[in-house]
Amino acid sequence: MKAIVIDAYGNEDVLDYVDVERPEPKADEVLVKVHVAAVNPADWKIRDGMGERFGFKLPLILGGDIAGTVEEVGDGVENFKKGDAVYGMTLSSLSGAYAVAKADAIAPKPESINFEEAAAIPIGALTAWQAMFDLAHLSSGQRILITGASGGVGSMAVQLAKAKGAIVIGTASGRNEQFVRDLGADEFVDYTAQPFEEVVKDVDVVFDTVGGDTQERAFQTLKKGGFLVTSAQTPSEEKAKEFGVEAAFVFCKPNAGQLTEINRLIEEGKLKIHIETVLPLTEVKKAHQLSLMGRTRGKIVLQVGT
């Protein structure tokens, strides 16, 4: 079968569309016939060289989000059978027609959404969930600032925080104001028009999806004892100490239980998915370029097969 593989680190030109062997599921694994995969910033960051720093072995198949149907189950898997529509996380979502996932890393696809929408959910929603609820312990009535609120992770975070009962402040460029407000944000700050740290004060939680200077300035918006959590880069311990707050980096982990909770929110109409564009797998280079520009509203997905 065909797959997208990198044999060296570098720009999108290292992405090769090649033939690979079909994977086989081991114990507690599921072989999924992939219909759609999604692109995440982690893909091009790993491709650019982060994978080498993490000790990944080349050749490497990138990816994380999949949606498709179960083709085969490994020993010990009892909750899935051939033909089940599923979605979730795998380390080989761009592998072409098939990908192997741990049985506890996938969940049944919600009936109310299609495969394209399902593929756009797992990493974005799980990252937001684990950042805000597992690490920052966001609760009803608390105020949260979400930077990059229109992106794949940020757009999920806004909706999940609102479903929790939090008061949400989102930052994005002015063209995305209505989009972010429609997601449920109570307040919006156009970061291109004014420094958000001058108008946002005393929030309980910051969820930063941007990093860099944005993350550094976001510390100023927290109240004493607040919590900054980020999916963009490791936060400064010195900054956290200076402002009297806690800070942590979220590394998204597969969690079928959390996906099941996310399913419930989808079926209740509390979580909606926005797809920026759908491209064929063969245009993965273009997909990486679009993601790298940082202007994506929601997610970019790749049509793999049917």
PDB file of N, CA and C in Angstrom, residues 94-195:
ATOM      1  N   LEU A  94      -0.907   8.761   8.750  1.00  0.00           N
ATOM      2  CA  LEU A  94      -0.703   9.080   7.342  1.00  0.00           C
ATOM      3  C   LEU A  94      -0.181   7.872   6.574  1.00  0.00           C
ATOM      4  N   SER A  95      -0.397   6.683   7.132  1.00  0.00           N
ATOM      5  CA  SER A  95       0.224   5.491   6.569  1.00  0.00           C
ATOM      6  C   SER A  95      -0.486   4.949   5.351  1.00  0.00           C
ATOM      7  N   GLY A  96      -1.469   5.676   4.847  1.00  0.00           N
ATOM      8  CA  GLY A  96      -2.136   5.203   3.658  1.00  0.00           C
ATOM      9  C   GLY A  96      -3.430   4.501   3.995  1.00  0.00           C
ATOM     10  N   ALA A  97      -3.622   3.299   3.449  1.00  0.00           N
ATOM     11  CA  ALA A  97      -4.910   2.624   3.586  1.00  0.00           C
ATOM     12  C   ALA A  97      -5.181   2.079   4.982  1.00  0.00           C
ATOM     13  N   TYR A  98      -4.111   1.755   5.725  1.00  0.00           N
ATOM     14  CA  TYR A  98      -4.294   1.127   7.032  1.00  0.00           C
ATOM     15  C   TYR A  98      -3.380   1.753   8.078  1.00  0.00           C
ATOM     16  N   ALA A  99      -3.851   1.695   9.332  1.00  0.00           N
ATOM     17  CA  ALA A  99      -3.029   2.154  10.450  1.00  0.00           C
ATOM     18  C   ALA A  99      -3.355   1.305  11.666  1.00  0.00           C
ATOM     19  N   VAL A 100      -2.362   1.080  12.505  1.00  0.00           N
ATOM     20  CA  VAL A 100      -2.550   0.318  13.728  1.00  0.00           C
ATOM     21  C   VAL A 100      -2.690   1.283  14.897  1.00  0.00           C
ATOM     22  N   ALA A 101      -3.680   1.006  15.746  1.00  0.00           N
ATOM     23  CA  ALA A 101      -3.885   1.823  16.941  1.00  0.00           C
ATOM     24  C   ALA A 101      -4.091   0.908  18.132  1.00  0.00           C
ATOM     25  N   LYS A 102      -3.709   1.371  19.294  1.00  0.00           N
ATOM     26  CA  LYS A 102      -4.029   0.657  20.522  1.00  0.00           C
ATOM     27  C   LYS A 102      -5.543   0.679  20.719  1.00  0.00           C
ATOM     28  N   ALA A 103      -6.086  -0.399  21.233  1.00  0.00           N
ATOM     29  CA  ALA A 103      -7.533  -0.472  21.413  1.00  0.00           C
ATOM     30  C   ALA A 103      -8.046   0.591  22.371  1.00  0.00           C
ATOM     31  N   ASP A 104      -7.186   1.021  23.313  1.00  0.00           N
ATOM     32  CA  ASP A 104      -7.611   2.057  24.266  1.00  0.00           C
ATOM     33  C   ASP A 104      -7.310   3.464  23.770  1.00  0.00           C
ATOM     34  N   ALA A 105      -6.963   3.591  22.469  1.00  0.00           N
ATOM     35  CA  ALA A 105      -6.692   4.901  21.879  1.00  0.00           C
ATOM     36  C   ALA A 105      -7.741   5.302  20.853  1.00  0.00           C
ATOM     37  N   ILE A 106      -8.753   4.456  20.668  1.00  0.00           N
ATOM     38  CA  ILE A 106      -9.811   4.764  19.710  1.00  0.00           C
ATOM     39  C   ILE A 106     -11.167   4.612  20.382  1.00  0.00           C
ATOM     40  N   ALA A 107     -12.179   5.170  19.747  1.00  0.00           N
ATOM     41  CA  ALA A 107     -13.542   5.099  20.261  1.00  0.00           C
ATOM     42  C   ALA A 107     -14.508   5.015  19.085  1.00  0.00           C
ATOM     43  N   PRO A 108     -15.746   4.571  19.329  1.00  0.00           N
ATOM     44  CA  PRO A 108     -16.731   4.557  18.241  1.00  0.00           C
ATOM     45  C   PRO A 108     -16.944   5.963  17.692  1.00  0.00           C
ATOM     46  N   LYS A 109     -17.054   6.074  16.373  1.00  0.00           N
ATOM     47  CA  LYS A 109     -17.321   7.372  15.757  1.00  0.00           C
ATOM     48  C   LYS A 109     -18.748   7.800  16.090  1.00  0.00           C
ATOM     49  N   PRO A 110     -18.934   9.044  16.548  1.00  0.00           N
ATOM     50  CA  PRO A 110     -20.298   9.522  16.786  1.00  0.00           C
ATOM     51  C   PRO A 110     -21.129   9.420  15.509  1.00  0.00           C
ATOM     52  N   GLU A 111     -22.363   8.951  15.636  1.00  0.00           N
ATOM     53  CA  GLU A 111     -23.197   8.747  14.465  1.00  0.00           C
ATOM     54  C   GLU A 111     -23.591  10.047  13.778  1.00  0.00           C
ATOM     55  N   SER A 112     -23.569  11.145  14.516  1.00  0.00           N
ATOM     56  CA  SER A 112     -24.042  12.418  13.963  1.00  0.00           C
ATOM     57  C   SER A 112     -23.014  13.147  13.111  1.00  0.00           C
ATOM     58  N   ILE A 113     -21.792  12.616  13.009  1.00  0.00           N
ATOM     59  CA  ILE A 113     -20.758  13.284  12.221  1.00  0.00           C
ATOM     60  C   ILE A 113     -20.172  12.322  11.196  1.00  0.00           C
ATOM     61  N   ASN A 114     -19.542  12.885  10.145  1.00  0.00           N
ATOM     62  CA  ASN A 114     -18.935  12.052   9.117  1.00  0.00           C
ATOM     63  C   ASN A 114     -17.472  11.768   9.453  1.00  0.00           C
ATOM     64  N   PHE A 115     -16.808  11.000   8.587  1.00  0.00           N
ATOM     65  CA  PHE A 115     -15.421  10.613   8.859  1.00  0.00           C
ATOM     66  C   PHE A 115     -14.482  11.820   8.825  1.00  0.00           C
ATOM     67  N   GLU A 116     -14.739  12.771   7.948  1.00  0.00           N
ATOM     68  CA  GLU A 116     -13.890  13.958   7.880  1.00  0.00           C
ATOM     69  C   GLU A 116     -13.940  14.726   9.201  1.00  0.00           C
ATOM     70  N   GLU A 117     -15.144  14.909   9.725  1.00  0.00           N
ATOM     71  CA  GLU A 117     -15.287  15.617  11.002  1.00  0.00           C
ATOM     72  C   GLU A 117     -14.658  14.817  12.136  1.00  0.00           C
ATOM     73  N   ALA A 118     -14.839  13.504  12.112  1.00  0.00           N
ATOM     74  CA  ALA A 118     -14.287  12.661  13.175  1.00  0.00           C
ATOM     75  C   ALA A 118     -12.768  12.731  13.216  1.00  0.00           C
ATOM     76  N   ALA A 119     -12.123  12.725  12.040  1.00  0.00           N
ATOM     77  CA  ALA A 119     -10.663  12.774  11.996  1.00  0.00           C
ATOM     78  C   ALA A 119     -10.122  14.081  12.544  1.00  0.00           C
ATOM     79  N   ALA A 120     -10.939  15.124  12.523  1.00  0.00           N
ATOM     80  CA  ALA A 120     -10.501  16.446  12.985  1.00  0.00           C
ATOM     81  C   ALA A 120     -10.570  16.601  14.493  1.00  0.00           C
ATOM     82  N   ILE A 121     -11.048  15.585  15.207  1.00  0.00           N
ATOM     83  CA  ILE A 121     -11.306  15.735  16.634  1.00  0.00           C
ATOM     84  C   ILE A 121     -10.178  15.297  17.573  1.00  0.00           C
ATOM     85  N   PRO A 122      -9.644  14.072  17.473  1.00  0.00           N
ATOM     86  CA  PRO A 122      -8.927  13.454  18.596  1.00  0.00           C
ATOM     87  C   PRO A 122      -7.820  14.279  19.246  1.00  0.00           C
ATOM     88  N   ILE A 123      -6.781  14.634  18.512  1.00  0.00           N
ATOM     89  CA  ILE A 123      -5.655  15.317  19.158  1.00  0.00           C
ATOM     90  C   ILE A 123      -6.046  16.699  19.654  1.00  0.00           C
ATOM     91  N   GLY A 124      -6.815  17.453  18.859  1.00  0.00           N
ATOM     92  CA  GLY A 124      -7.227  18.780  19.290  1.00  0.00           C
ATOM     93  C   GLY A 124      -8.066  18.740  20.547  1.00  0.00           C
ATOM     94  N   ALA A 125      -9.076  17.877  20.564  1.00  0.00           N
ATOM     95  CA  ALA A 125      -9.977  17.802  21.708  1.00  0.00           C
ATOM     96  C   ALA A 125      -9.283  17.207  22.936  1.00  0.00           C
ATOM     97  N   LEU A 126      -8.498  16.149  22.737  1.00  0.00           N
ATOM     98  CA  LEU A 126      -7.813  15.532  23.878  1.00  0.00           C
ATOM     99  C   LEU A 126      -6.754  16.452  24.470  1.00  0.00           C
ATOM    100  N   THR A 127      -6.036  17.170  23.608  1.00  0.00           N
ATOM    101  CA  THR A 127      -5.038  18.124  24.111  1.00  0.00           C
ATOM    102  C   THR A 127      -5.711  19.178  24.976  1.00  0.00           C
ATOM    103  N   ALA A 128      -6.819  19.736  24.480  1.00  0.00           N
ATOM    104  CA  ALA A 128      -7.540  20.756  25.237  1.00  0.00           C
ATOM    105  C   ALA A 128      -8.088  20.191  26.543  1.00  0.00           C
ATOM    106  N   TRP A 129      -8.667  19.021  26.478  1.00  0.00           N
ATOM    107  CA  TRP A 129      -9.246  18.378  27.664  1.00  0.00           C
ATOM    108  C   TRP A 129      -8.178  18.146  28.732  1.00  0.00           C
ATOM    109  N   GLN A 130      -7.070  17.538  28.312  1.00  0.00           N
ATOM    110  CA  GLN A 130      -6.025  17.186  29.272  1.00  0.00           C
ATOM    111  C   GLN A 130      -5.334  18.423  29.836  1.00  0.00           C
ATOM    112  N   ALA A 131      -5.219  19.472  29.003  1.00  0.00           N
ATOM    113  CA  ALA A 131      -4.605  20.716  29.468  1.00  0.00           C
ATOM    114  C   ALA A 131      -5.478  21.418  30.499  1.00  0.00           C
ATOM    115  N   MET A 132      -6.740  21.618  30.149  1.00  0.00           N
ATOM    116  CA  MET A 132      -7.617  22.438  30.990  1.00  0.00           C
ATOM    117  C   MET A 132      -8.159  21.694  32.202  1.00  0.00           C
ATOM    118  N   PHE A 133      -8.511  20.435  32.025  1.00  0.00           N
ATOM    119  CA  PHE A 133      -9.182  19.716  33.101  1.00  0.00           C
ATOM    120  C   PHE A 133      -8.234  18.846  33.925  1.00  0.00           C
ATOM    121  N   ASP A 134      -7.339  18.102  33.260  1.00  0.00           N
ATOM    122  CA  ASP A 134      -6.429  17.220  33.993  1.00  0.00           C
ATOM    123  C   ASP A 134      -5.305  17.996  34.677  1.00  0.00           C
ATOM    124  N   LEU A 135      -4.752  18.999  33.995  1.00  0.00           N
ATOM    125  CA  LEU A 135      -3.612  19.744  34.545  1.00  0.00           C
ATOM    126  C   LEU A 135      -4.034  21.013  35.276  1.00  0.00           C
ATOM    127  N   ALA A 136      -4.814  21.883  34.629  1.00  0.00           N
ATOM    128  CA  ALA A 136      -5.180  23.166  35.241  1.00  0.00           C
ATOM    129  C   ALA A 136      -6.418  23.069  36.125  1.00  0.00           C
ATOM    130  N   HIS A 137      -7.138  21.947  36.058  1.00  0.00           N
ATOM    131  CA  HIS A 137      -8.336  21.723  36.883  1.00  0.00           C
ATOM    132  C   HIS A 137      -9.352  22.856  36.748  1.00  0.00           C
ATOM    133  N   LEU A 138      -9.583  23.280  35.514  1.00  0.00           N
ATOM    134  CA  LEU A 138     -10.571  24.320  35.245  1.00  0.00           C
ATOM    135  C   LEU A 138     -11.942  23.864  35.723  1.00  0.00           C
ATOM    136  N   SER A 139     -12.656  24.765  36.399  1.00  0.00           N
ATOM    137  CA  SER A 139     -13.978  24.421  36.915  1.00  0.00           C
ATOM    138  C   SER A 139     -14.994  25.483  36.532  1.00  0.00           C
ATOM    139  N   SER A 140     -16.244  25.170  36.746  1.00  0.00           N
ATOM    140  CA  SER A 140     -17.348  26.068  36.398  1.00  0.00           C
ATOM    141  C   SER A 140     -17.192  27.409  37.112  1.00  0.00           C
ATOM    142  N   GLY A 141     -17.406  28.483  36.363  1.00  0.00           N
ATOM    143  CA  GLY A 141     -17.330  29.829  36.937  1.00  0.00           C
ATOM    144  C   GLY A 141     -15.957  30.463  36.872  1.00  0.00           C
ATOM    145  N   GLN A 142     -14.931  29.680  36.606  1.00  0.00           N
ATOM    146  CA  GLN A 142     -13.588  30.249  36.494  1.00  0.00           C
ATOM    147  C   GLN A 142     -13.424  30.952  35.147  1.00  0.00           C
ATOM    148  N   ARG A 143     -12.491  31.899  35.107  1.00  0.00           N
ATOM    149  CA  ARG A 143     -12.196  32.628  33.876  1.00  0.00           C
ATOM    150  C   ARG A 143     -10.948  32.048  33.231  1.00  0.00           C
ATOM    151  N   ILE A 144     -11.019  31.797  31.935  1.00  0.00           N
ATOM    152  CA  ILE A 144      -9.889  31.227  31.209  1.00  0.00           C
ATOM    153  C   ILE A 144      -9.601  32.050  29.968  1.00  0.00           C
ATOM    154  N   LEU A 145      -8.319  32.292  29.731  1.00  0.00           N
ATOM    155  CA  LEU A 145      -7.847  32.926  28.502  1.00  0.00           C
ATOM    156  C   LEU A 145      -7.286  31.836  27.603  1.00  0.00           C
ATOM    157  N   ILE A 146      -7.782  31.770  26.365  1.00  0.00           N
ATOM    158  CA  ILE A 146      -7.305  30.788  25.396  1.00  0.00           C
ATOM    159  C   ILE A 146      -6.674  31.537  24.231  1.00  0.00           C
ATOM    160  N   THR A 147      -5.365  31.387  24.062  1.00  0.00           N
ATOM    161  CA  THR A 147      -4.686  32.031  22.938  1.00  0.00           C
ATOM    162  C   THR A 147      -4.773  31.122  21.714  1.00  0.00           C
ATOM    163  N   GLY A 148      -4.835  31.738  20.527  1.00  0.00           N
ATOM    164  CA  GLY A 148      -4.998  30.948  19.316  1.00  0.00           C
ATOM    165  C   GLY A 148      -6.336  30.237  19.306  1.00  0.00           C
ATOM    166  N   ALA A 149      -7.396  30.966  19.684  1.00  0.00           N
ATOM    167  CA  ALA A 149      -8.709  30.354  19.903  1.00  0.00           C
ATOM    168  C   ALA A 149      -9.389  29.875  18.637  1.00  0.00           C
ATOM    169  N   SER A 150      -8.882  30.247  17.468  1.00  0.00           N
ATOM    170  CA  SER A 150      -9.519  29.818  16.218  1.00  0.00           C
ATOM    171  C   SER A 150      -8.863  28.582  15.614  1.00  0.00           C
ATOM    172  N   GLY A 151      -7.749  28.129  16.170  1.00  0.00           N
ATOM    173  CA  GLY A 151      -7.016  26.996  15.613  1.00  0.00           C
ATOM    174  C   GLY A 151      -7.614  25.652  15.963  1.00  0.00           C
ATOM    175  N   GLY A 152      -6.947  24.586  15.535  1.00  0.00           N
ATOM    176  CA  GLY A 152      -7.460  23.242  15.750  1.00  0.00           C
ATOM    177  C   GLY A 152      -7.620  22.875  17.205  1.00  0.00           C
ATOM    178  N   VAL A 153      -6.649  23.242  18.047  1.00  0.00           N
ATOM    179  CA  VAL A 153      -6.734  22.981  19.483  1.00  0.00           C
ATOM    180  C   VAL A 153      -7.559  24.056  20.175  1.00  0.00           C
ATOM    181  N   GLY A 154      -7.295  25.318  19.836  1.00  0.00           N
ATOM    182  CA  GLY A 154      -7.986  26.427  20.490  1.00  0.00           C
ATOM    183  C   GLY A 154      -9.484  26.396  20.299  1.00  0.00           C
ATOM    184  N   SER A 155      -9.938  26.038  19.090  1.00  0.00           N
ATOM    185  CA  SER A 155     -11.382  25.999  18.831  1.00  0.00           C
ATOM    186  C   SER A 155     -12.066  24.911  19.647  1.00  0.00           C
ATOM    187  N   MET A 156     -11.381  23.811  19.872  1.00  0.00           N
ATOM    188  CA  MET A 156     -11.909  22.765  20.744  1.00  0.00           C
ATOM    189  C   MET A 156     -11.920  23.236  22.190  1.00  0.00           C
ATOM    190  N   ALA A 157     -10.855  23.925  22.588  1.00  0.00           N
ATOM    191  CA  ALA A 157     -10.736  24.390  23.968  1.00  0.00           C
ATOM    192  C   ALA A 157     -11.856  25.348  24.341  1.00  0.00           C
ATOM    193  N   VAL A 158     -12.178  26.272  23.439  1.00  0.00           N
ATOM    194  CA  VAL A 158     -13.256  27.225  23.719  1.00  0.00           C
ATOM    195  C   VAL A 158     -14.550  26.479  24.023  1.00  0.00           C
ATOM    196  N   GLN A 159     -14.895  25.511  23.195  1.00  0.00           N
ATOM    197  CA  GLN A 159     -16.153  24.802  23.358  1.00  0.00           C
ATOM    198  C   GLN A 159     -16.164  23.908  24.595  1.00  0.00           C
ATOM    199  N   LEU A 160     -15.053  23.237  24.865  1.00  0.00           N
ATOM    200  CA  LEU A 160     -14.985  22.371  26.038  1.00  0.00           C
ATOM    201  C   LEU A 160     -15.038  23.186  27.323  1.00  0.00           C
ATOM    202  N   ALA A 161     -14.358  24.335  27.326  1.00  0.00           N
ATOM    203  CA  ALA A 161     -14.384  25.194  28.512  1.00  0.00           C
ATOM    204  C   ALA A 161     -15.797  25.722  28.767  1.00  0.00           C
ATOM    205  N   LYS A 162     -16.504  26.097  27.697  1.00  0.00           N
ATOM    206  CA  LYS A 162     -17.881  26.571  27.849  1.00  0.00           C
ATOM    207  C   LYS A 162     -18.783  25.448  28.356  1.00  0.00           C
ATOM    208  N   ALA A 163     -18.579  24.244  27.848  1.00  0.00           N
ATOM    209  CA  ALA A 163     -19.384  23.113  28.304  1.00  0.00           C
ATOM    210  C   ALA A 163     -19.153  22.841  29.784  1.00  0.00           C
ATOM    211  N   LYS A 164     -17.983  23.212  30.278  1.00  0.00           N
ATOM    212  CA  LYS A 164     -17.647  23.044  31.691  1.00  0.00           C
ATOM    213  C   LYS A 164     -18.259  24.140  32.546  1.00  0.00           C
ATOM    214  N   GLY A 165     -18.713  25.227  31.897  1.00  0.00           N
ATOM    215  CA  GLY A 165     -19.297  26.339  32.644  1.00  0.00           C
ATOM    216  C   GLY A 165     -18.329  27.457  32.927  1.00  0.00           C
ATOM    217  N   ALA A 166     -17.178  27.460  32.256  1.00  0.00           N
ATOM    218  CA  ALA A 166     -16.175  28.512  32.473  1.00  0.00           C
ATOM    219  C   ALA A 166     -16.537  29.764  31.674  1.00  0.00           C
ATOM    220  N   ILE A 167     -15.931  30.873  32.071  1.00  0.00           N
ATOM    221  CA  ILE A 167     -16.050  32.136  31.338  1.00  0.00           C
ATOM    222  C   ILE A 167     -14.830  32.228  30.431  1.00  0.00           C
ATOM    223  N   VAL A 168     -15.071  32.274  29.111  1.00  0.00           N
ATOM    224  CA  VAL A 168     -13.989  32.102  28.138  1.00  0.00           C
ATOM    225  C   VAL A 168     -13.646  33.416  27.443  1.00  0.00           C
ATOM    226  N   ILE A 169     -12.333  33.711  27.422  1.00  0.00           N
ATOM    227  CA  ILE A 169     -11.795  34.841  26.666  1.00  0.00           C
ATOM    228  C   ILE A 169     -10.881  34.251  25.604  1.00  0.00           C
ATOM    229  N   GLY A 170     -11.137  34.567  24.345  1.00  0.00           N
ATOM    230  CA  GLY A 170     -10.332  34.014  23.266  1.00  0.00           C
ATOM    231  C   GLY A 170      -9.559  35.086  22.532  1.00  0.00           C
ATOM    232  N   THR A 171      -8.333  34.762  22.116  1.00  0.00           N
ATOM    233  CA  THR A 171      -7.554  35.674  21.275  1.00  0.00           C
ATOM    234  C   THR A 171      -7.376  35.051  19.897  1.00  0.00           C
ATOM    235  N   ALA A 172      -7.434  35.894  18.888  1.00  0.00           N
ATOM    236  CA  ALA A 172      -7.204  35.503  17.497  1.00  0.00           C
ATOM    237  C   ALA A 172      -7.129  36.785  16.697  1.00  0.00           C
ATOM    238  N   SER A 173      -6.888  36.674  15.404  1.00  0.00           N
ATOM    239  CA  SER A 173      -6.911  37.868  14.561  1.00  0.00           C
ATOM    240  C   SER A 173      -8.357  38.315  14.361  1.00  0.00           C
ATOM    241  N   GLY A 174      -8.527  39.586  13.998  1.00  0.00           N
ATOM    242  CA  GLY A 174      -9.858  40.164  13.887  1.00  0.00           C
ATOM    243  C   GLY A 174     -10.775  39.431  12.936  1.00  0.00           C
ATOM    244  N   ARG A 175     -10.225  38.846  11.866  1.00  0.00           N
ATOM    245  CA  ARG A 175     -11.069  38.152  10.887  1.00  0.00           C
ATOM    246  C   ARG A 175     -11.758  36.934  11.498  1.00  0.00           C
ATOM    247  N   ASN A 176     -11.242  36.448  12.624  1.00  0.00           N
ATOM    248  CA  ASN A 176     -11.801  35.257  13.264  1.00  0.00           C
ATOM    249  C   ASN A 176     -12.708  35.578  14.445  1.00  0.00           C
ATOM    250  N   GLU A 177     -13.007  36.853  14.664  1.00  0.00           N
ATOM    251  CA  GLU A 177     -13.795  37.209  15.854  1.00  0.00           C
ATOM    252  C   GLU A 177     -15.151  36.510  15.879  1.00  0.00           C
ATOM    253  N   GLN A 178     -15.908  36.604  14.796  1.00  0.00           N
ATOM    254  CA  GLN A 178     -17.237  36.000  14.800  1.00  0.00           C
ATOM    255  C   GLN A 178     -17.166  34.492  14.959  1.00  0.00           C
ATOM    256  N   PHE A 179     -16.161  33.891  14.311  1.00  0.00           N
ATOM    257  CA  PHE A 179     -15.974  32.447  14.432  1.00  0.00           C
ATOM    258  C   PHE A 179     -15.749  32.045  15.887  1.00  0.00           C
ATOM    259  N   VAL A 180     -14.864  32.762  16.584  1.00  0.00           N
ATOM    260  CA  VAL A 180     -14.552  32.431  17.975  1.00  0.00           C
ATOM    261  C   VAL A 180     -15.755  32.706  18.873  1.00  0.00           C
ATOM    262  N   ARG A 181     -16.460  33.776  18.628  1.00  0.00           N
ATOM    263  CA  ARG A 181     -17.660  34.068  19.426  1.00  0.00           C
ATOM    264  C   ARG A 181     -18.738  33.004  19.193  1.00  0.00           C
ATOM    265  N   ASP A 182     -18.865  32.555  17.946  1.00  0.00           N
ATOM    266  CA  ASP A 182     -19.846  31.516  17.648  1.00  0.00           C
ATOM    267  C   ASP A 182     -19.504  30.195  18.337  1.00  0.00           C
ATOM    268  N   LEU A 183     -18.231  29.980  18.623  1.00  0.00           N
ATOM    269  CA  LEU A 183     -17.821  28.790  19.367  1.00  0.00           C
ATOM    270  C   LEU A 183     -18.271  28.858  20.821  1.00  0.00           C
ATOM    271  N   GLY A 184     -18.544  30.079  21.292  1.00  0.00           N
ATOM    272  CA  GLY A 184     -19.014  30.246  22.663  1.00  0.00           C
ATOM    273  C   GLY A 184     -18.198  31.191  23.518  1.00  0.00           C
ATOM    274  N   ALA A 185     -17.165  31.815  22.945  1.00  0.00           N
ATOM    275  CA  ALA A 185     -16.335  32.730  23.741  1.00  0.00           C
ATOM    276  C   ALA A 185     -17.167  33.893  24.269  1.00  0.00           C
ATOM    277  N   ASP A 186     -16.985  34.212  25.541  1.00  0.00           N
ATOM    278  CA  ASP A 186     -17.701  35.336  26.160  1.00  0.00           C
ATOM    279  C   ASP A 186     -17.059  36.665  25.809  1.00  0.00           C
ATOM    280  N   GLU A 187     -15.731  36.643  25.633  1.00  0.00           N
ATOM    281  CA  GLU A 187     -14.994  37.850  25.269  1.00  0.00           C
ATOM    282  C   GLU A 187     -13.989  37.500  24.183  1.00  0.00           C
ATOM    283  N   PHE A 188     -13.639  38.492  23.379  1.00  0.00           N
ATOM    284  CA  PHE A 188     -12.689  38.277  22.284  1.00  0.00           C
ATOM    285  C   PHE A 188     -11.692  39.423  22.254  1.00  0.00           C
ATOM    286  N   VAL A 189     -10.425  39.080  22.021  1.00  0.00           N
ATOM    287  CA  VAL A 189      -9.382  40.093  21.875  1.00  0.00           C
ATOM    288  C   VAL A 189      -8.661  39.866  20.558  1.00  0.00           C
ATOM    289  N   ASP A 190      -8.669  40.889  19.708  1.00  0.00           N
ATOM    290  CA  ASP A 190      -7.923  40.852  18.453  1.00  0.00           C
ATOM    291  C   ASP A 190      -6.472  41.192  18.768  1.00  0.00           C
ATOM    292  N   TYR A 191      -5.616  40.169  18.749  1.00  0.00           N
ATOM    293  CA  TYR A 191      -4.229  40.380  19.150  1.00  0.00           C
ATOM    294  C   TYR A 191      -3.473  41.283  18.182  1.00  0.00           C
ATOM    295  N   THR A 192      -4.004  41.459  16.963  1.00  0.00           N
ATOM    296  CA  THR A 192      -3.343  42.341  16.003  1.00  0.00           C
ATOM    297  C   THR A 192      -3.684  43.809  16.246  1.00  0.00           C
ATOM    298  N   ALA A 193      -4.717  44.070  17.032  1.00  0.00           N
ATOM    299  CA  ALA A 193      -5.168  45.447  17.269  1.00  0.00           C
ATOM    300  C   ALA A 193      -4.703  46.009  18.598  1.00  0.00           C
ATOM    301  N   GLN A 194      -4.473  45.122  19.583  1.00  0.00           N
ATOM    302  CA  GLN A 194      -4.056  45.589  20.902  1.00  0.00           C
ATOM    303  C   GLN A 194      -3.389  44.449  21.661  1.00  0.00           C
ATOM    304  N   PRO A 195      -2.462  44.774  22.546  1.00  0.00           N
ATOM    305  CA  PRO A 195      -1.832  43.728  23.358  1.00  0.00           C
ATOM    306  C   PRO A 195      -2.865  43.123  24.314  1.00  0.00           C
TER     307      PRO A 195
END
